[in-house]
Amino acid sequence: MKSHAQVVVIGGGVVGCSVLFHLARHGWTDVVLVERDELTSGSTWHAAGGMHTINGDPNVAKLQKYTIELYKEIEALSGQATGVHVTGGVLLAATKARMDWLRGVVAKGRYLGLDLEEISAEEAARLMPLLDPKQFVGAVRNSEDGHLDPSGVTHAYAKAARTLGAEVYRFTKVEDLVRRQDGLWRVITNKGEIVAEHVVNAGGLWAREVGRMVGLELPVLAMEHMYLITEDMPEVAEWNARTGTEVIHAVDFDGELYLRQERGGMLMGTYEKANKPWSEHSTPWNFGHELLEPDIDRIAPSLEVGFRHFPAFQSTGIRKIINGPFTFAPDGNPLVGPVRGLPGFWVACGVMAGFSQGGGVGLALANWMINADPGADIWAMDVARYGDWASMAYTNAKVRENYSRRFSIRFPNEELPAGRPLRTTPIYDLLSARGAQWGVAYGLEVPLWFAPGGVKDEFSWRRSTDFGHVAQEVGTVRERVGLMEISSFAKYRIAGDGAAAWLDRMLACKLPRPGRMALAPMLKEDGKLIGDFTLANLGVDEKQTEWFIFGSGVAEQYHMRWFEKHLPRDGSVGIEAFGLSRVGLALAGPKARDVLAKVTRADLTNAAFPFMAVERMDIGMAPCIVGRISYTGDLGYEIWMAPEYQRHVFETLMNAGEEFGIGLFGSRALNSLRLEKNYGSWAREYRPIYGPLEAGLDRFVAYGKPADFVGKEAALREREQGGRLRLRAFIIEAEDADVIGDEPIWFKGEVRGWITSGGYAHNARLSMAMGYVPKDIADETNGFEIELLGKRLAARIQPAPLFDANLERMRG
């Protein structure tokens, strides 16, 4: 066994072997994989072996498509059969709501290059002869579904990696991980020690145990998962003989079932409501090629539906029931990437759909390790989407909920209750008493809208019970003054002698002078956006500066990982994420200045406190930081304070605003307000696959400043060459529904772009969307259509904001 290696991958399942292969294929051949038992021990060996391209996140769907296309390459390189059968499949809908969801899947597939087609239930029955078409309202045909041999695929990855120079050590158990003072890792095994620059935790069922070796509690939990294999079925034999093909895959979402042919019979799996975690607190190291005791009573309700939807199952026997553990993260997506605070430690775990996602996970992680960038937008899989609040109990509650809802519809206005409320602000009860309907962001409860007594969300693809009430909140802001809780924003303080120089390098904007703020894009080395912030200079003069950054709350861990990676080693700069040690309120609308003036002695005149000004001031009796800025695009202020003052500031502002008709508004109203200003947001319009010119943020990039900010050379190149895409706002001739994101944009009969977000602009009384199109059509006003719920709706580009295009209200 080697004593030193560039990378040690821990775990010999499909994910670990994929990571090893991709590292070697990219040229890192001083890499080894250690597995405590035989390859595939854990979840891999007993997996059902299905593969599919459909995913709720289009960027993950791209990686799933890559994974399936990769199997030919590793089979050829390794000489190991993978057993891949691309049979195609049908996705079935038993309700109109499910069919609406499937139409969205088909639409998304148009710009992802997926071969999907909406078909009738009768057409589905002709393709998949075991189903009863009377049980369904429609379906979607997918040509790329299939299944494979889990063991064959895993060994193909491993053999291909060995061919490229990697090494695999079986029956080698990692017993501890220790980081040396020089930054290298000691991987201590039962067969000796390997010193490595990088360690990858692809431990699967044991990912928690490997994480605990370095003081990390990963949010993953194993669930018992059952599928059955039938005796040989005459219907299957007849189909095989008549067509010369296998029975295709079927996913019966409303029955919570998936099916495929298995030799002369069928395999049927279920995500049952009465689910059961396995080994909730720790995974036994001696668990290996064992199965769990089947519990047919637990899956009986799902089987009853399955036998009704697929009648041929009623007259066949069950040959075998497989019950084995699979690991899940709270939202069902993998945990991938570098771990903040642990340089050289990487994770690739919680990959429940390993044979659909394993190749993409391996590719992204190898890119990330070698090129310092995953090479794709993998936010949906990034381990940084969770913070310390994702405790073991929280993970247990959310994984159980996710498992039970794996095939359930998640409506755009639906908020899931498990593990909540967890993080709340000091005015949670005050807002609840006023009818707040809550959502969650980075574990924090955030008010979505305010409902009168007895009114709640009714989940739907179409406009719902909140529609009129959100309109009233929008009207309150545009006509009078509104107050919103904004603690979900991330807040950072940067200090030290080198703070200004460091910020000048990290951020692409010109640094604001004392008492001012600036909109601050942050770029990667390739010139793409990795952050979208407001930078505030609270210093008293050019020598005495104090810096604050405000940004997306869901990306706090993500951005702290980036900031800390780039901190100078001499200690001249320090950065602190406030979390909930700073909370906030936003005041917006034409009467906002009048309200604020009643509760502070500070001079709020436009001359003394203009747009983008920031200073410390008392609100009532509470010390606060106040910035004159508003995401509503109206006259407004963001007010930040320590949490012990929030109740006082809230009640002070509400009392002062009573004579001006103050009202509360939530994030749904904010979405409506920002749309008519053409304002984008992080993780929707601004993501690390877009450049500042493409995203319309180039006007905030100080291309000519002396500092060589990160990504400057690439950003200059984008400006010179023009980039590829443009972000545009659209007005849609919608009916009773509005876009939510990921819908295709048609132009003159072809799909040319995609929607990033949208909704109804209540003040303008128009349905709006934002999305990307190629630059060659970005200045065409007409000729566009946006596909929504199976219909192509006429749309036109709205180049100027619908509200306050001349900035008179915002700056006045």
PDB file of N, CA, C and O in Angstrom, residues 14-69:
ATOM      1  N   VAL A  14     -20.572   2.938  -6.001  1.00  0.00           N
ATOM      2  CA  VAL A  14     -20.559   3.502  -7.344  1.00  0.00           C
ATOM      3  C   VAL A  14     -20.054   4.944  -7.342  1.00  0.00           C
ATOM      4  O   VAL A  14     -19.354   5.371  -8.268  1.00  0.00           O
ATOM      5  N   VAL A  15     -20.346   5.717  -6.288  1.00  0.00           N
ATOM      6  CA  VAL A  15     -19.925   7.118  -6.257  1.00  0.00           C
ATOM      7  C   VAL A  15     -18.420   7.229  -6.060  1.00  0.00           C
ATOM      8  O   VAL A  15     -17.735   7.970  -6.777  1.00  0.00           O
ATOM      9  N   GLY A  16     -17.873   6.491  -5.088  1.00  0.00           N
ATOM     10  CA  GLY A  16     -16.438   6.545  -4.867  1.00  0.00           C
ATOM     11  C   GLY A  16     -15.648   6.102  -6.088  1.00  0.00           C
ATOM     12  O   GLY A  16     -14.637   6.720  -6.454  1.00  0.00           O
ATOM     13  N   CYS A  17     -16.121   5.037  -6.743  1.00  0.00           N
ATOM     14  CA  CYS A  17     -15.420   4.545  -7.932  1.00  0.00           C
ATOM     15  C   CYS A  17     -15.532   5.541  -9.082  1.00  0.00           C
ATOM     16  O   CYS A  17     -14.599   5.690  -9.878  1.00  0.00           O
ATOM     17  N   SER A  18     -16.649   6.239  -9.182  1.00  0.00           N
ATOM     18  CA  SER A  18     -16.800   7.276 -10.207  1.00  0.00           C
ATOM     19  C   SER A  18     -15.838   8.429  -9.951  1.00  0.00           C
ATOM     20  O   SER A  18     -15.198   8.946 -10.881  1.00  0.00           O
ATOM     21  N   VAL A  19     -15.729   8.860  -8.695  1.00  0.00           N
ATOM     22  CA  VAL A  19     -14.791   9.943  -8.364  1.00  0.00           C
ATOM     23  C   VAL A  19     -13.375   9.530  -8.731  1.00  0.00           C
ATOM     24  O   VAL A  19     -12.615  10.292  -9.348  1.00  0.00           O
ATOM     25  N   LEU A  20     -12.985   8.304  -8.367  1.00  0.00           N
ATOM     26  CA  LEU A  20     -11.650   7.810  -8.680  1.00  0.00           C
ATOM     27  C   LEU A  20     -11.406   7.823 -10.182  1.00  0.00           C
ATOM     28  O   LEU A  20     -10.363   8.290 -10.659  1.00  0.00           O
ATOM     29  N   PHE A  21     -12.371   7.327 -10.954  1.00  0.00           N
ATOM     30  CA  PHE A  21     -12.222   7.291 -12.411  1.00  0.00           C
ATOM     31  C   PHE A  21     -12.066   8.693 -12.987  1.00  0.00           C
ATOM     32  O   PHE A  21     -11.190   8.938 -13.834  1.00  0.00           O
ATOM     33  N   HIS A  22     -12.893   9.612 -12.555  1.00  0.00           N
ATOM     34  CA  HIS A  22     -12.848  10.958 -13.140  1.00  0.00           C
ATOM     35  C   HIS A  22     -11.555  11.689 -12.778  1.00  0.00           C
ATOM     36  O   HIS A  22     -11.008  12.436 -13.602  1.00  0.00           O
ATOM     37  N   LEU A  23     -11.060  11.487 -11.562  1.00  0.00           N
ATOM     38  CA  LEU A  23      -9.765  12.085 -11.217  1.00  0.00           C
ATOM     39  C   LEU A  23      -8.673  11.554 -12.131  1.00  0.00           C
ATOM     40  O   LEU A  23      -7.853  12.318 -12.657  1.00  0.00           O
ATOM     41  N   ALA A  24      -8.664  10.234 -12.333  1.00  0.00           N
ATOM     42  CA  ALA A  24      -7.635   9.642 -13.188  1.00  0.00           C
ATOM     43  C   ALA A  24      -7.800  10.074 -14.633  1.00  0.00           C
ATOM     44  O   ALA A  24      -6.811  10.344 -15.334  1.00  0.00           O
ATOM     45  N   ARG A  25      -9.036  10.159 -15.099  1.00  0.00           N
ATOM     46  CA  ARG A  25      -9.260  10.573 -16.482  1.00  0.00           C
ATOM     47  C   ARG A  25      -8.814  12.017 -16.707  1.00  0.00           C
ATOM     48  O   ARG A  25      -8.400  12.385 -17.801  1.00  0.00           O
ATOM     49  N   HIS A  26      -8.903  12.837 -15.669  1.00  0.00           N
ATOM     50  CA  HIS A  26      -8.488  14.233 -15.776  1.00  0.00           C
ATOM     51  C   HIS A  26      -6.987  14.411 -15.573  1.00  0.00           C
ATOM     52  O   HIS A  26      -6.487  15.537 -15.584  1.00  0.00           O
ATOM     53  N   GLY A  27      -6.267  13.307 -15.344  1.00  0.00           N
ATOM     54  CA  GLY A  27      -4.819  13.408 -15.265  1.00  0.00           C
ATOM     55  C   GLY A  27      -4.217  13.279 -13.891  1.00  0.00           C
ATOM     56  O   GLY A  27      -2.987  13.256 -13.749  1.00  0.00           O
ATOM     57  N   TRP A  28      -5.048  13.189 -12.853  1.00  0.00           N
ATOM     58  CA  TRP A  28      -4.526  12.963 -11.505  1.00  0.00           C
ATOM     59  C   TRP A  28      -4.460  11.445 -11.285  1.00  0.00           C
ATOM     60  O   TRP A  28      -5.460  10.820 -10.910  1.00  0.00           O
ATOM     61  N   THR A  29      -3.317  10.877 -11.481  1.00  0.00           N
ATOM     62  CA  THR A  29      -3.204   9.422 -11.394  1.00  0.00           C
ATOM     63  C   THR A  29      -2.618   8.942 -10.066  1.00  0.00           C
ATOM     64  O   THR A  29      -2.651   7.739  -9.775  1.00  0.00           O
ATOM     65  N   ASP A  30      -2.097   9.861  -9.262  1.00  0.00           N
ATOM     66  CA  ASP A  30      -1.592   9.479  -7.942  1.00  0.00           C
ATOM     67  C   ASP A  30      -2.765   9.473  -6.961  1.00  0.00           C
ATOM     68  O   ASP A  30      -2.808  10.229  -5.983  1.00  0.00           O
ATOM     69  N   VAL A  31      -3.753   8.644  -7.252  1.00  0.00           N
ATOM     70  CA  VAL A  31      -5.000   8.608  -6.481  1.00  0.00           C
ATOM     71  C   VAL A  31      -5.309   7.168  -6.103  1.00  0.00           C
ATOM     72  O   VAL A  31      -5.068   6.240  -6.882  1.00  0.00           O
ATOM     73  N   VAL A  32      -5.827   6.990  -4.908  1.00  0.00           N
ATOM     74  CA  VAL A  32      -6.171   5.650  -4.445  1.00  0.00           C
ATOM     75  C   VAL A  32      -7.570   5.651  -3.843  1.00  0.00           C
ATOM     76  O   VAL A  32      -8.041   6.675  -3.341  1.00  0.00           O
ATOM     77  N   LEU A  33      -8.207   4.512  -3.907  1.00  0.00           N
ATOM     78  CA  LEU A  33      -9.506   4.308  -3.258  1.00  0.00           C
ATOM     79  C   LEU A  33      -9.339   3.229  -2.201  1.00  0.00           C
ATOM     80  O   LEU A  33      -8.731   2.179  -2.464  1.00  0.00           O
ATOM     81  N   VAL A  34      -9.867   3.492  -1.022  1.00  0.00           N
ATOM     82  CA  VAL A  34      -9.825   2.494   0.046  1.00  0.00           C
ATOM     83  C   VAL A  34     -11.257   2.099   0.402  1.00  0.00           C
ATOM     84  O   VAL A  34     -12.131   2.958   0.553  1.00  0.00           O
ATOM     85  N   GLU A  35     -11.480   0.811   0.499  1.00  0.00           N
ATOM     86  CA  GLU A  35     -12.805   0.253   0.798  1.00  0.00           C
ATOM     87  C   GLU A  35     -12.661  -0.744   1.935  1.00  0.00           C
ATOM     88  O   GLU A  35     -11.816  -1.641   1.878  1.00  0.00           O
ATOM     89  N   ARG A  36     -13.457  -0.606   2.975  1.00  0.00           N
ATOM     90  CA  ARG A  36     -13.318  -1.448   4.169  1.00  0.00           C
ATOM     91  C   ARG A  36     -13.654  -2.909   3.893  1.00  0.00           C
ATOM     92  O   ARG A  36     -13.252  -3.801   4.624  1.00  0.00           O
ATOM     93  N   ASP A  37     -14.387  -3.185   2.782  1.00  0.00           N
ATOM     94  CA  ASP A  37     -14.802  -4.547   2.456  1.00  0.00           C
ATOM     95  C   ASP A  37     -14.562  -4.750   0.959  1.00  0.00           C
ATOM     96  O   ASP A  37     -13.586  -4.292   0.405  1.00  0.00           O
ATOM     97  N   GLU A  38     -15.485  -5.413   0.307  1.00  0.00           N
ATOM     98  CA  GLU A  38     -15.427  -5.602  -1.138  1.00  0.00           C
ATOM     99  C   GLU A  38     -16.095  -4.410  -1.814  1.00  0.00           C
ATOM    100  O   GLU A  38     -16.934  -3.718  -1.209  1.00  0.00           O
ATOM    101  N   LEU A  39     -15.723  -4.112  -3.057  1.00  0.00           N
ATOM    102  CA  LEU A  39     -16.425  -3.068  -3.798  1.00  0.00           C
ATOM    103  C   LEU A  39     -17.903  -3.400  -3.863  1.00  0.00           C
ATOM    104  O   LEU A  39     -18.293  -4.561  -3.959  1.00  0.00           O
ATOM    105  N   THR A  40     -18.716  -2.363  -3.821  1.00  0.00           N
ATOM    106  CA  THR A  40     -20.194  -2.401  -3.844  1.00  0.00           C
ATOM    107  C   THR A  40     -20.794  -2.756  -2.500  1.00  0.00           C
ATOM    108  O   THR A  40     -22.014  -2.759  -2.364  1.00  0.00           O
ATOM    109  N   SER A  41     -19.994  -3.038  -1.475  1.00  0.00           N
ATOM    110  CA  SER A  41     -20.566  -3.291  -0.155  1.00  0.00           C
ATOM    111  C   SER A  41     -21.250  -2.019   0.338  1.00  0.00           C
ATOM    112  O   SER A  41     -20.727  -0.923   0.206  1.00  0.00           O
ATOM    113  N   GLY A  42     -22.412  -2.173   0.917  1.00  0.00           N
ATOM    114  CA  GLY A  42     -23.190  -1.024   1.370  1.00  0.00           C
ATOM    115  C   GLY A  42     -24.508  -0.986   0.636  1.00  0.00           C
ATOM    116  O   GLY A  42     -25.256  -1.963   0.616  1.00  0.00           O
ATOM    117  N   SER A  43     -24.790   0.143  -0.024  1.00  0.00           N
ATOM    118  CA  SER A  43     -26.064   0.281  -0.748  1.00  0.00           C
ATOM    119  C   SER A  43     -25.975  -0.155  -2.198  1.00  0.00           C
ATOM    120  O   SER A  43     -26.983  -0.535  -2.801  1.00  0.00           O
ATOM    121  N   THR A  44     -24.796  -0.077  -2.790  1.00  0.00           N
ATOM    122  CA  THR A  44     -24.676  -0.254  -4.235  1.00  0.00           C
ATOM    123  C   THR A  44     -25.140  -1.632  -4.692  1.00  0.00           C
ATOM    124  O   THR A  44     -25.875  -1.763  -5.669  1.00  0.00           O
ATOM    125  N   TRP A  45     -24.729  -2.675  -3.990  1.00  0.00           N
ATOM    126  CA  TRP A  45     -24.937  -4.029  -4.514  1.00  0.00           C
ATOM    127  C   TRP A  45     -26.403  -4.420  -4.598  1.00  0.00           C
ATOM    128  O   TRP A  45     -26.801  -5.210  -5.442  1.00  0.00           O
ATOM    129  N   HIS A  46     -27.248  -3.872  -3.707  1.00  0.00           N
ATOM    130  CA  HIS A  46     -28.660  -4.277  -3.717  1.00  0.00           C
ATOM    131  C   HIS A  46     -29.571  -3.232  -4.359  1.00  0.00           C
ATOM    132  O   HIS A  46     -30.793  -3.316  -4.252  1.00  0.00           O
ATOM    133  N   ALA A  47     -28.987  -2.241  -5.053  1.00  0.00           N
ATOM    134  CA  ALA A  47     -29.800  -1.218  -5.711  1.00  0.00           C
ATOM    135  C   ALA A  47     -30.627  -1.832  -6.838  1.00  0.00           C
ATOM    136  O   ALA A  47     -30.241  -2.835  -7.443  1.00  0.00           O
ATOM    137  N   ALA A  48     -31.765  -1.199  -7.107  1.00  0.00           N
ATOM    138  CA  ALA A  48     -32.638  -1.694  -8.179  1.00  0.00           C
ATOM    139  C   ALA A  48     -32.029  -1.455  -9.556  1.00  0.00           C
ATOM    140  O   ALA A  48     -32.444  -2.086 -10.536  1.00  0.00           O
ATOM    141  N   GLY A  49     -31.074  -0.540  -9.645  1.00  0.00           N
ATOM    142  CA  GLY A  49     -30.324  -0.378 -10.894  1.00  0.00           C
ATOM    143  C   GLY A  49     -31.017   0.443 -11.964  1.00  0.00           C
ATOM    144  O   GLY A  49     -30.624   0.403 -13.126  1.00  0.00           O
ATOM    145  N   GLY A  50     -32.032   1.207 -11.596  1.00  0.00           N
ATOM    146  CA  GLY A  50     -32.689   2.051 -12.587  1.00  0.00           C
ATOM    147  C   GLY A  50     -31.861   3.293 -12.887  1.00  0.00           C
ATOM    148  O   GLY A  50     -31.036   3.729 -12.087  1.00  0.00           O
ATOM    149  N   MET A  51     -32.088   3.862 -14.070  1.00  0.00           N
ATOM    150  CA  MET A  51     -31.412   5.111 -14.428  1.00  0.00           C
ATOM    151  C   MET A  51     -32.390   5.980 -15.202  1.00  0.00           C
ATOM    152  O   MET A  51     -33.211   5.482 -15.985  1.00  0.00           O
ATOM    153  N   HIS A  52     -32.320   7.281 -14.943  1.00  0.00           N
ATOM    154  CA  HIS A  52     -33.257   8.212 -15.576  1.00  0.00           C
ATOM    155  C   HIS A  52     -32.632   9.592 -15.641  1.00  0.00           C
ATOM    156  O   HIS A  52     -31.672   9.892 -14.922  1.00  0.00           O
ATOM    157  N   THR A  53     -33.169  10.432 -16.490  1.00  0.00           N
ATOM    158  CA  THR A  53     -32.620  11.778 -16.690  1.00  0.00           C
ATOM    159  C   THR A  53     -33.437  12.867 -16.016  1.00  0.00           C
ATOM    160  O   THR A  53     -33.002  14.018 -15.968  1.00  0.00           O
ATOM    161  N   ILE A  54     -34.608  12.537 -15.507  1.00  0.00           N
ATOM    162  CA  ILE A  54     -35.497  13.561 -14.953  1.00  0.00           C
ATOM    163  C   ILE A  54     -35.029  13.980 -13.572  1.00  0.00           C
ATOM    164  O   ILE A  54     -34.718  13.154 -12.722  1.00  0.00           O
ATOM    165  N   ASN A  55     -34.976  15.303 -13.332  1.00  0.00           N
ATOM    166  CA  ASN A  55     -34.674  15.853 -12.021  1.00  0.00           C
ATOM    167  C   ASN A  55     -35.327  17.220 -11.912  1.00  0.00           C
ATOM    168  O   ASN A  55     -35.461  17.932 -12.909  1.00  0.00           O
ATOM    169  N   GLY A  56     -35.701  17.589 -10.701  1.00  0.00           N
ATOM    170  CA  GLY A  56     -36.339  18.887 -10.505  1.00  0.00           C
ATOM    171  C   GLY A  56     -35.439  20.056 -10.816  1.00  0.00           C
ATOM    172  O   GLY A  56     -35.915  21.133 -11.166  1.00  0.00           O
ATOM    173  N   ASP A  57     -34.120  19.878 -10.696  1.00  0.00           N
ATOM    174  CA  ASP A  57     -33.176  20.942 -11.019  1.00  0.00           C
ATOM    175  C   ASP A  57     -32.572  20.654 -12.390  1.00  0.00           C
ATOM    176  O   ASP A  57     -31.979  19.600 -12.599  1.00  0.00           O
ATOM    177  N   PRO A  58     -32.693  21.563 -13.349  1.00  0.00           N
ATOM    178  CA  PRO A  58     -32.204  21.292 -14.708  1.00  0.00           C
ATOM    179  C   PRO A  58     -30.708  21.062 -14.773  1.00  0.00           C
ATOM    180  O   PRO A  58     -30.225  20.316 -15.636  1.00  0.00           O
ATOM    181  N   ASN A  59     -29.949  21.665 -13.873  1.00  0.00           N
ATOM    182  CA  ASN A  59     -28.512  21.477 -13.891  1.00  0.00           C
ATOM    183  C   ASN A  59     -28.134  20.071 -13.428  1.00  0.00           C
ATOM    184  O   ASN A  59     -27.184  19.471 -13.930  1.00  0.00           O
ATOM    185  N   VAL A  60     -28.887  19.529 -12.480  1.00  0.00           N
ATOM    186  CA  VAL A  60     -28.676  18.138 -12.064  1.00  0.00           C
ATOM    187  C   VAL A  60     -29.121  17.196 -13.178  1.00  0.00           C
ATOM    188  O   VAL A  60     -28.493  16.167 -13.431  1.00  0.00           O
ATOM    189  N   ALA A  61     -30.207  17.552 -13.863  1.00  0.00           N
ATOM    190  CA  ALA A  61     -30.669  16.725 -14.984  1.00  0.00           C
ATOM    191  C   ALA A  61     -29.595  16.600 -16.061  1.00  0.00           C
ATOM    192  O   ALA A  61     -29.419  15.538 -16.660  1.00  0.00           O
ATOM    193  N   LYS A  62     -28.855  17.675 -16.304  1.00  0.00           N
ATOM    194  CA  LYS A  62     -27.769  17.626 -17.288  1.00  0.00           C
ATOM    195  C   LYS A  62     -26.703  16.612 -16.861  1.00  0.00           C
ATOM    196  O   LYS A  62     -26.172  15.859 -17.683  1.00  0.00           O
ATOM    197  N   LEU A  63     -26.386  16.593 -15.567  1.00  0.00           N
ATOM    198  CA  LEU A  63     -25.387  15.651 -15.078  1.00  0.00           C
ATOM    199  C   LEU A  63     -25.911  14.221 -15.118  1.00  0.00           C
ATOM    200  O   LEU A  63     -25.135  13.276 -15.296  1.00  0.00           O
ATOM    201  N   GLN A  64     -27.212  14.051 -14.941  1.00  0.00           N
ATOM    202  CA  GLN A  64     -27.781  12.704 -15.052  1.00  0.00           C
ATOM    203  C   GLN A  64     -27.706  12.215 -16.495  1.00  0.00           C
ATOM    204  O   GLN A  64     -27.412  11.047 -16.751  1.00  0.00           O
ATOM    205  N   LYS A  65     -27.966  13.097 -17.426  1.00  0.00           N
ATOM    206  CA  LYS A  65     -27.836  12.732 -18.835  1.00  0.00           C
ATOM    207  C   LYS A  65     -26.395  12.357 -19.152  1.00  0.00           C
ATOM    208  O   LYS A  65     -26.124  11.361 -19.841  1.00  0.00           O
ATOM    209  N   TYR A  66     -25.451  13.128 -18.607  1.00  0.00           N
ATOM    210  CA  TYR A  66     -24.035  12.804 -18.789  1.00  0.00           C
ATOM    211  C   TYR A  66     -23.717  11.421 -18.218  1.00  0.00           C
ATOM    212  O   TYR A  66     -22.987  10.630 -18.833  1.00  0.00           O
ATOM    213  N   THR A  67     -24.246  11.121 -17.031  1.00  0.00           N
ATOM    214  CA  THR A  67     -23.973   9.835 -16.377  1.00  0.00           C
ATOM    215  C   THR A  67     -24.380   8.673 -17.266  1.00  0.00           C
ATOM    216  O   THR A  67     -23.616   7.711 -17.461  1.00  0.00           O
ATOM    217  N   ILE A  68     -25.573   8.751 -17.838  1.00  0.00           N
ATOM    218  CA  ILE A  68     -26.076   7.656 -18.659  1.00  0.00           C
ATOM    219  C   ILE A  68     -25.246   7.504 -19.935  1.00  0.00           C
ATOM    220  O   ILE A  68     -24.928   6.399 -20.368  1.00  0.00           O
ATOM    221  N   GLU A  69     -24.858   8.637 -20.516  1.00  0.00           N
ATOM    222  CA  GLU A  69     -24.055   8.582 -21.742  1.00  0.00           C
ATOM    223  C   GLU A  69     -22.635   8.079 -21.476  1.00  0.00           C
ATOM    224  O   GLU A  69     -21.955   7.602 -22.378  1.00  0.00           O
TER     225      GLU A  69
END
